[in-house]
C-alpha positions as YAML, in Angstrom:
chain: A
units: angstrom
residues:
- id: 1
  name: UNK
  ca: [74.45, 131.90, 117.65]
- id: 2
  name: UNK
  ca: [71.96, 129.26, 115.90]
- id: 3
  name: UNK
  ca: [72.70, 126.19, 114.65]
- id: 4
  name: UNK
  ca: [71.22, 124.18, 111.99]
- id: 5
  name: UNK
  ca: [71.99, 120.50, 110.96]
- id: 6
  name: UNK
  ca: [75.01, 120.53, 114.12]
- id: 7
  name: UNK
  ca: [76.71, 123.74, 112.08]
- id: 8
  name: UNK
  ca: [76.79, 126.45, 114.38]
- id: 9
  name: UNK
  ca: [76.59, 130.06, 113.24]
- id: 10
  name: UNK
  ca: [77.28, 132.90, 115.52]
- id: 11
  name: UNK
  ca: [75.44, 136.55, 114.63]
- id: 12
  name: UNK
  ca: [74.94, 139.81, 116.32]
- id: 13
  name: UNK
  ca: [71.62, 141.24, 117.07]
- id: 14
  name: UNK
  ca: [72.50, 144.10, 114.50]
- id: 15
  name: UNK
  ca: [72.61, 141.87, 111.71]
- id: 16
  name: UNK
  ca: [68.85, 140.99, 112.00]
- id: 17
  name: UNK
  ca: [66.39, 142.18, 109.56]
- id: 18
  name: UNK
  ca: [62.60, 141.47, 109.88]
- id: 19
  name: UNK
  ca: [60.47, 141.61, 106.41]
- id: 20
  name: UNK
  ca: [56.72, 142.02, 107.29]
- id: 21
  name: UNK
  ca: [54.33, 141.63, 104.70]
- id: 22
  name: UNK
  ca: [54.76, 138.31, 103.45]
- id: 23
  name: UNK
  ca: [53.25, 134.88, 104.76]
- id: 24
  name: UNK
  ca: [54.65, 135.27, 108.26]
- id: 25
  name: UNK
  ca: [57.23, 137.77, 109.60]
- id: 26
  name: UNK
  ca: [60.64, 135.98, 108.69]
- id: 27
  name: UNK
  ca: [64.39, 136.64, 109.24]
- id: 28
  name: UNK
  ca: [65.69, 135.11, 106.90]
- id: 29
  name: UNK
  ca: [67.64, 132.42, 109.40]
- id: 30
  name: UNK
  ca: [67.72, 129.07, 108.72]
- id: 31
  name: UNK
  ca: [67.99, 127.46, 111.75]
- id: 32
  name: UNK
  ca: [66.68, 124.42, 114.35]
- id: 33
  name: UNK
  ca: [68.06, 126.36, 117.90]
- id: 34
  name: UNK
  ca: [69.14, 129.75, 118.71]
- id: 35
  name: UNK
  ca: [71.38, 129.72, 121.39]
- id: 36
  name: UNK
  ca: [70.84, 133.38, 122.66]
- id: 37
  name: UNK
  ca: [73.93, 134.29, 124.64]
- id: 38
  name: UNK
  ca: [73.31, 137.91, 125.27]
- id: 39
  name: UNK
  ca: [71.28, 140.43, 125.48]
- id: 40
  name: UNK
  ca: [73.89, 143.83, 124.44]
- id: 41
  name: UNK
  ca: [73.32, 147.50, 126.06]
- id: 42
  name: UNK
  ca: [71.46, 149.66, 123.84]
- id: 43
  name: UNK
  ca: [68.46, 151.88, 123.59]
- id: 44
  name: UNK
  ca: [65.06, 150.67, 125.33]
- id: 45
  name: UNK
  ca: [64.13, 150.61, 121.93]
- id: 46
  name: UNK
  ca: [67.00, 148.18, 120.29]
- id: 47
  name: UNK
  ca: [66.61, 146.26, 123.92]
- id: 48
  name: UNK
  ca: [63.04, 145.73, 123.18]
- id: 49
  name: UNK
  ca: [63.25, 144.81, 119.52]
- id: 50
  name: UNK
  ca: [65.97, 142.17, 119.80]
- id: 51
  name: UNK
  ca: [63.69, 139.88, 122.94]
- id: 52
  name: UNK
  ca: [60.89, 140.77, 120.43]
- id: 53
  name: UNK
  ca: [63.16, 139.20, 117.31]
- id: 54
  name: UNK
  ca: [63.43, 135.84, 119.91]
- id: 55
  name: UNK
  ca: [59.96, 136.08, 120.65]
- id: 56
  name: UNK
  ca: [59.12, 135.87, 116.47]
- id: 57
  name: UNK
  ca: [61.72, 133.37, 116.11]
- id: 58
  name: UNK
  ca: [60.34, 131.21, 118.91]
- id: 59
  name: UNK
  ca: [56.73, 131.40, 117.31]
- id: 60
  name: UNK
  ca: [57.84, 130.78, 114.01]
- id: 61
  name: UNK
  ca: [58.69, 127.22, 115.70]
- id: 62
  name: UNK
  ca: [62.32, 127.86, 115.69]
- id: 63
  name: UNK
  ca: [63.53, 126.62, 119.68]
- id: 64
  name: UNK
  ca: [65.49, 129.27, 121.32]
- id: 65
  name: UNK
  ca: [67.46, 129.08, 124.23]
- id: 66
  name: UNK
  ca: [66.35, 130.02, 126.77]
- id: 67
  name: UNK
  ca: [63.38, 131.38, 125.74]
- id: 68
  name: UNK
  ca: [62.65, 135.00, 125.63]
- id: 69
  name: UNK
  ca: [59.61, 134.81, 128.76]
- id: 70
  name: UNK
  ca: [62.78, 133.08, 130.53]
- id: 71
  name: UNK
  ca: [65.38, 135.71, 129.95]
- id: 72
  name: UNK
  ca: [62.71, 138.29, 130.79]
- id: 73
  name: UNK
  ca: [61.78, 136.67, 133.73]
- id: 74
  name: UNK
  ca: [65.34, 136.58, 135.00]
- id: 75
  name: UNK
  ca: [67.38, 139.97, 134.16]
- id: 76
  name: UNK
  ca: [65.05, 141.73, 135.95]
- id: 77
  name: UNK
  ca: [66.09, 141.24, 139.41]
- id: 78
  name: UNK
  ca: [62.79, 142.43, 141.31]
- id: 79
  name: UNK
  ca: [60.89, 140.35, 139.07]
- id: 80
  name: UNK
  ca: [63.28, 137.10, 138.95]
- id: 81
  name: UNK
  ca: [63.12, 137.80, 142.62]
- id: 82
  name: UNK
  ca: [59.12, 137.66, 143.46]
- id: 83
  name: UNK
  ca: [59.20, 134.36, 141.34]
- id: 84
  name: UNK
  ca: [62.16, 132.53, 143.30]
- id: 85
  name: UNK
  ca: [60.21, 133.71, 146.42]
- id: 86
  name: UNK
  ca: [56.49, 132.18, 145.35]
- id: 87
  name: UNK
  ca: [58.52, 129.39, 144.48]
- id: 88
  name: UNK
  ca: [58.73, 128.71, 147.95]
- id: 89
  name: UNK
  ca: [62.58, 129.57, 147.78]
- id: 90
  name: UNK
  ca: [64.64, 131.87, 150.40]
- id: 91
  name: UNK
  ca: [65.68, 135.07, 149.30]
- id: 92
  name: UNK
  ca: [67.03, 138.15, 151.13]
- id: 93
  name: UNK
  ca: [64.87, 140.78, 152.41]
- id: 94
  name: UNK
  ca: [64.60, 143.34, 149.63]
- id: 95
  name: UNK
  ca: [62.73, 146.74, 148.82]
- id: 96
  name: UNK
  ca: [62.26, 147.61, 145.56]
- id: 97
  name: UNK
  ca: [61.16, 151.27, 145.18]
- id: 98
  name: UNK
  ca: [61.22, 154.64, 143.14]
- id: 99
  name: UNK
  ca: [60.67, 156.59, 146.11]
- id: 100
  name: UNK
  ca: [64.45, 157.68, 148.33]
- id: 101
  name: UNK
  ca: [62.25, 158.16, 151.09]
- id: 102
  name: UNK
  ca: [61.12, 154.84, 150.92]
- id: 103
  name: UNK
  ca: [64.80, 153.18, 150.32]
- id: 104
  name: UNK
  ca: [66.16, 155.44, 152.93]
- id: 105
  name: UNK
  ca: [63.40, 153.83, 155.54]
- id: 106
  name: UNK
  ca: [64.96, 150.34, 153.83]
- id: 107
  name: UNK
  ca: [68.18, 151.50, 155.05]
- id: 108
  name: UNK
  ca: [67.20, 152.19, 158.64]
- id: 109
  name: UNK
  ca: [65.23, 149.19, 158.76]
- id: 110
  name: UNK
  ca: [68.06, 146.90, 157.60]
- id: 111
  name: UNK
  ca: [71.17, 148.87, 159.16]
- id: 112
  name: UNK
  ca: [73.59, 147.06, 156.40]
- id: 113
  name: UNK
  ca: [72.62, 146.73, 152.82]
- id: 114
  name: UNK
  ca: [73.64, 146.36, 148.91]
- id: 115
  name: UNK
  ca: [72.03, 148.17, 146.48]
- id: 116
  name: UNK
  ca: [72.22, 146.66, 142.99]
- id: 117
  name: UNK
  ca: [70.93, 147.86, 139.68]
- id: 118
  name: UNK
  ca: [67.52, 146.69, 138.60]
- id: 119
  name: UNK
  ca: [69.29, 145.00, 135.39]
- id: 120
  name: UNK
  ca: [73.34, 143.98, 135.34]
- id: 121
  name: UNK
  ca: [75.85, 141.11, 135.93]
- id: 122
  name: UNK
  ca: [79.33, 140.60, 136.84]
- id: 123
  name: UNK
  ca: [78.92, 142.60, 140.09]
- id: 124
  name: UNK
  ca: [78.70, 145.91, 138.27]
- id: 125
  name: UNK
  ca: [76.87, 148.52, 139.94]
- id: 126
  name: UNK
  ca: [76.81, 147.26, 143.51]
- id: 127
  name: UNK
  ca: [77.49, 149.32, 146.66]
- id: 128
  name: UNK
  ca: [77.22, 148.01, 149.97]
- id: 129
  name: UNK
  ca: [75.65, 150.74, 151.99]
- id: 130
  name: UNK
  ca: [76.71, 150.89, 156.25]
- id: 131
  name: UNK
  ca: [76.02, 154.45, 156.90]
- id: 132
  name: UNK
  ca: [72.88, 157.24, 156.72]
- id: 133
  name: UNK
  ca: [75.50, 159.81, 155.15]
- id: 134
  name: UNK
  ca: [76.51, 157.00, 152.48]
- id: 135
  name: UNK
  ca: [73.15, 156.21, 152.44]
- id: 136
  name: UNK
  ca: [71.77, 159.37, 151.52]
- id: 137
  name: UNK
  ca: [74.37, 159.99, 148.56]
- id: 138
  name: UNK
  ca: [74.14, 156.93, 146.86]
- id: 139
  name: UNK
  ca: [69.91, 157.57, 146.57]
- id: 140
  name: UNK
  ca: [70.84, 160.85, 145.64]
- id: 141
  name: UNK
  ca: [72.46, 159.25, 142.58]
- id: 142
  name: UNK
  ca: [69.71, 157.01, 141.52]
- id: 143
  name: UNK
  ca: [67.67, 160.21, 142.09]
- id: 144
  name: UNK
  ca: [69.66, 161.90, 139.14]
- id: 145
  name: UNK
  ca: [69.26, 159.44, 136.92]
- id: 146
  name: UNK
  ca: [65.94, 158.23, 137.49]
- id: 147
  name: UNK
  ca: [66.64, 154.75, 138.52]
- id: 148
  name: UNK
  ca: [64.93, 152.45, 140.60]
- id: 149
  name: UNK
  ca: [66.36, 151.52, 144.24]
- id: 150
  name: UNK
  ca: [66.95, 147.86, 144.88]
- id: 151
  name: UNK
  ca: [67.92, 147.56, 148.27]
- id: 152
  name: UNK
  ca: [68.71, 144.02, 149.80]
- id: 153
  name: UNK
  ca: [69.67, 143.40, 153.36]
- id: 154
  name: UNK
  ca: [73.26, 142.14, 153.27]
- id: 155
  name: UNK
  ca: [73.84, 138.53, 154.30]
- id: 156
  name: UNK
  ca: [76.00, 137.65, 157.40]
- id: 157
  name: UNK
  ca: [78.72, 135.02, 155.17]
- id: 158
  name: UNK
  ca: [81.27, 133.64, 155.62]
- id: 159
  name: UNK
  ca: [82.80, 134.97, 152.31]
- id: 160
  name: UNK
  ca: [81.96, 132.97, 149.94]
- id: 161
  name: UNK
  ca: [79.28, 131.77, 147.43]
- id: 162
  name: UNK
  ca: [78.17, 129.01, 145.44]
- id: 163
  name: UNK
  ca: [77.59, 129.28, 141.45]
- id: 164
  name: UNK
  ca: [75.18, 126.18, 140.28]
- id: 165
  name: UNK
  ca: [75.35, 125.37, 136.61]
- id: 166
  name: UNK
  ca: [72.03, 123.70, 135.54]
- id: 167
  name: UNK
  ca: [71.11, 122.79, 132.53]
- id: 168
  name: UNK
  ca: [67.84, 121.13, 132.06]
- id: 169
  name: UNK
  ca: [66.75, 119.42, 135.39]
- id: 170
  name: UNK
  ca: [70.00, 118.26, 136.85]
- id: 171
  name: UNK
  ca: [73.28, 119.91, 138.00]
- id: 172
  name: UNK
  ca: [76.13, 120.15, 136.03]
- id: 173
  name: UNK
  ca: [78.57, 121.13, 138.41]
- id: 174
  name: UNK
  ca: [79.05, 123.86, 141.18]
- id: 175
  name: UNK
  ca: [82.00, 126.09, 142.27]
- id: 176
  name: UNK
  ca: [82.67, 128.01, 145.39]
- id: 177
  name: UNK
  ca: [83.64, 131.55, 144.71]
- id: 178
  name: UNK
  ca: [85.70, 133.56, 147.41]
- id: 179
  name: UNK
  ca: [86.05, 137.28, 147.71]
- id: 180
  name: UNK
  ca: [89.87, 138.33, 146.83]
- id: 181
  name: UNK
  ca: [92.17, 139.01, 149.53]
- id: 182
  name: UNK
  ca: [92.19, 142.30, 148.45]
- id: 183
  name: UNK
  ca: [88.84, 143.41, 147.77]
- id: 184
  name: UNK
  ca: [85.36, 143.37, 149.71]
- id: 185
  name: UNK
  ca: [84.51, 140.61, 151.38]
- id: 186
  name: UNK
  ca: [81.03, 140.63, 150.09]
- id: 187
  name: UNK
  ca: [81.36, 140.86, 146.44]
- id: 188
  name: UNK
  ca: [82.57, 137.33, 145.56]
- id: 189
  name: UNK
  ca: [81.93, 137.30, 141.29]
- id: 190
  name: UNK
  ca: [85.11, 136.00, 139.47]
- id: 191
  name: UNK
  ca: [84.44, 138.85, 137.12]
- id: 192
  name: UNK
  ca: [85.64, 141.12, 139.84]
- id: 193
  name: UNK
  ca: [88.86, 138.91, 140.85]
- id: 194
  name: UNK
  ca: [86.91, 136.19, 143.15]
- id: 195
  name: UNK
  ca: [88.47, 132.81, 143.75]
- id: 196
  name: UNK
  ca: [86.74, 130.16, 142.17]
- id: 197
  name: UNK
  ca: [87.09, 126.08, 143.05]
- id: 198
  name: UNK
  ca: [85.03, 123.07, 142.19]
- id: 199
  name: UNK
  ca: [82.88, 121.60, 145.26]
- id: 200
  name: UNK
  ca: [80.54, 118.71, 145.77]
- id: 201
  name: UNK
  ca: [76.92, 120.33, 146.32]
- id: 202
  name: UNK
  ca: [74.90, 118.49, 149.12]
- id: 203
  name: UNK
  ca: [71.19, 117.25, 147.32]
- id: 204
  name: UNK
  ca: [69.52, 120.12, 149.26]
- id: 205
  name: UNK
  ca: [71.44, 122.65, 147.25]
- id: 206
  name: UNK
  ca: [71.10, 120.85, 144.01]
- id: 207
  name: UNK
  ca: [67.32, 120.32, 144.55]
- id: 208
  name: UNK
  ca: [67.81, 124.43, 145.21]
- id: 209
  name: UNK
  ca: [68.74, 124.94, 142.32]
- id: 210
  name: UNK
  ca: [67.04, 122.93, 139.97]
- id: 211
  name: UNK
  ca: [63.67, 124.34, 141.46]
- id: 212
  name: UNK
  ca: [65.12, 128.02, 140.65]
- id: 213
  name: UNK
  ca: [65.67, 127.21, 136.69]
- id: 214
  name: UNK
  ca: [62.56, 125.72, 137.08]
- id: 215
  name: UNK
  ca: [60.45, 128.50, 138.85]
- id: 216
  name: UNK
  ca: [61.54, 130.81, 135.90]
- id: 217
  name: UNK
  ca: [61.27, 128.32, 132.53]
- id: 218
  name: UNK
  ca: [65.21, 128.65, 131.76]
- id: 219
  name: UNK
  ca: [66.59, 125.45, 129.88]
- id: 220
  name: UNK
  ca: [69.91, 126.32, 131.23]
- id: 221
  name: UNK
  ca: [70.98, 129.22, 134.16]
- id: 222
  name: UNK
  ca: [73.92, 129.82, 136.65]
- id: 223
  name: UNK
  ca: [72.43, 129.89, 140.19]
- id: 224
  name: UNK
  ca: [73.84, 132.01, 142.82]
- id: 225
  name: UNK
  ca: [73.21, 130.04, 146.17]
- id: 226
  name: UNK
  ca: [74.66, 132.24, 149.36]
- id: 227
  name: UNK
  ca: [75.20, 129.53, 152.39]
- id: 228
  name: UNK
  ca: [74.36, 131.86, 155.84]
- id: 229
  name: UNK
  ca: [76.27, 131.90, 158.84]
- id: 230
  name: UNK
  ca: [72.89, 131.14, 160.60]
- id: 231
  name: UNK
  ca: [72.06, 127.79, 158.48]
- id: 232
  name: UNK
  ca: [69.54, 129.54, 155.97]
- id: 233
  name: UNK
  ca: [70.60, 129.17, 151.85]
- id: 234
  name: UNK
  ca: [69.52, 131.98, 150.18]
- id: 235
  name: UNK
  ca: [68.61, 132.45, 146.60]
- id: 236
  name: UNK
  ca: [70.77, 135.14, 145.70]
- id: 237
  name: UNK
  ca: [69.94, 135.66, 141.67]
- id: 238
  name: UNK
  ca: [69.27, 133.36, 138.50]
- id: 239
  name: UNK
  ca: [71.46, 134.51, 135.29]
- id: 240
  name: UNK
  ca: [68.86, 133.44, 132.80]
- id: 241
  name: UNK
  ca: [72.32, 134.55, 130.33]
- id: 242
  name: UNK
  ca: [75.29, 132.39, 132.39]
- id: 243
  name: UNK
  ca: [79.10, 133.13, 131.19]
- id: 244
  name: UNK
  ca: [81.11, 129.97, 131.84]
- id: 245
  name: UNK
  ca: [84.39, 130.32, 131.76]
- id: 246
  name: UNK
  ca: [85.49, 131.17, 135.10]
- id: 247
  name: UNK
  ca: [83.15, 127.79, 135.77]
- id: 248
  name: UNK
  ca: [84.24, 125.99, 133.16]
- id: 249
  name: UNK
  ca: [87.81, 126.79, 134.29]
- id: 250
  name: UNK
  ca: [87.54, 125.73, 138.23]
- id: 251
  name: UNK
  ca: [85.40, 122.28, 137.28]
- id: 252
  name: UNK
  ca: [86.98, 121.01, 133.64]
- id: 253
  name: UNK
  ca: [83.44, 121.32, 132.40]
- id: 254
  name: UNK
  ca: [82.45, 121.27, 128.95]
- id: 255
  name: UNK
  ca: [79.51, 123.36, 129.19]
- id: 256
  name: UNK
  ca: [79.31, 124.16, 125.33]
- id: 257
  name: UNK
  ca: [79.44, 120.43, 125.17]
- id: 258
  name: UNK
  ca: [76.65, 119.61, 127.58]
- id: 259
  name: UNK
  ca: [74.06, 122.23, 126.23]
- id: 260
  name: UNK
  ca: [74.28, 120.98, 123.18]
- id: 261
  name: UNK
  ca: [73.68, 117.37, 124.42]
- id: 262
  name: UNK
  ca: [70.99, 118.85, 126.32]
- id: 263
  name: UNK
  ca: [69.50, 120.11, 123.01]
- id: 264
  name: UNK
  ca: [69.97, 117.35, 120.97]
...
């Protein structure tokens, strides 16, 4: 989505045509701000080109939210986790590798794990593994598609987590997401049937969410916090292109309006 003089223009990435050999690379796009709302699925070349397009627009002086650098950092669970840990935020014990033997060793060490795709959102593709036979089957499947193992220790919690929406250096609001009664109690995504309710966030959790967004350089973000039974609050993930339908329904907050106000 682009914005010029207060008027929004929604465009798919497929409509972007780069023209080189002129004074500077151009997409014939007149805009003050570009709000990147999705990086659609596609081939490796298509995805690289779309992110490169955002870099080129930003280099030409157009403000891109979130910046392509922030999107690159947040869309990759491995990269994001390392950044969050280096920022001093609590993150779950995780092993990332390309070797099934190492992944199986991680399962044996943790005993109960969640295996996640390196790229993905809305809880899609996540599998909880609690026994070795299941671990073998899941890891064998990843072997067949030449994937990367992202094996994360399951955190003991009360069946709910917190999605915090950060805009700029402030918390716009927060929701508690509870697993659906008929579904697995470890997966709370609203898109997968989770139940959301607005909550007031304690200052310490507000600070953690803001620090997480700042660590990856995001102007706005959905930060997922998981309060464990032992009192530790983990930063699970940070979404640099977050959806907000469930958040907005639960809180009544005009998210799009808040982002526009921040931009201008």
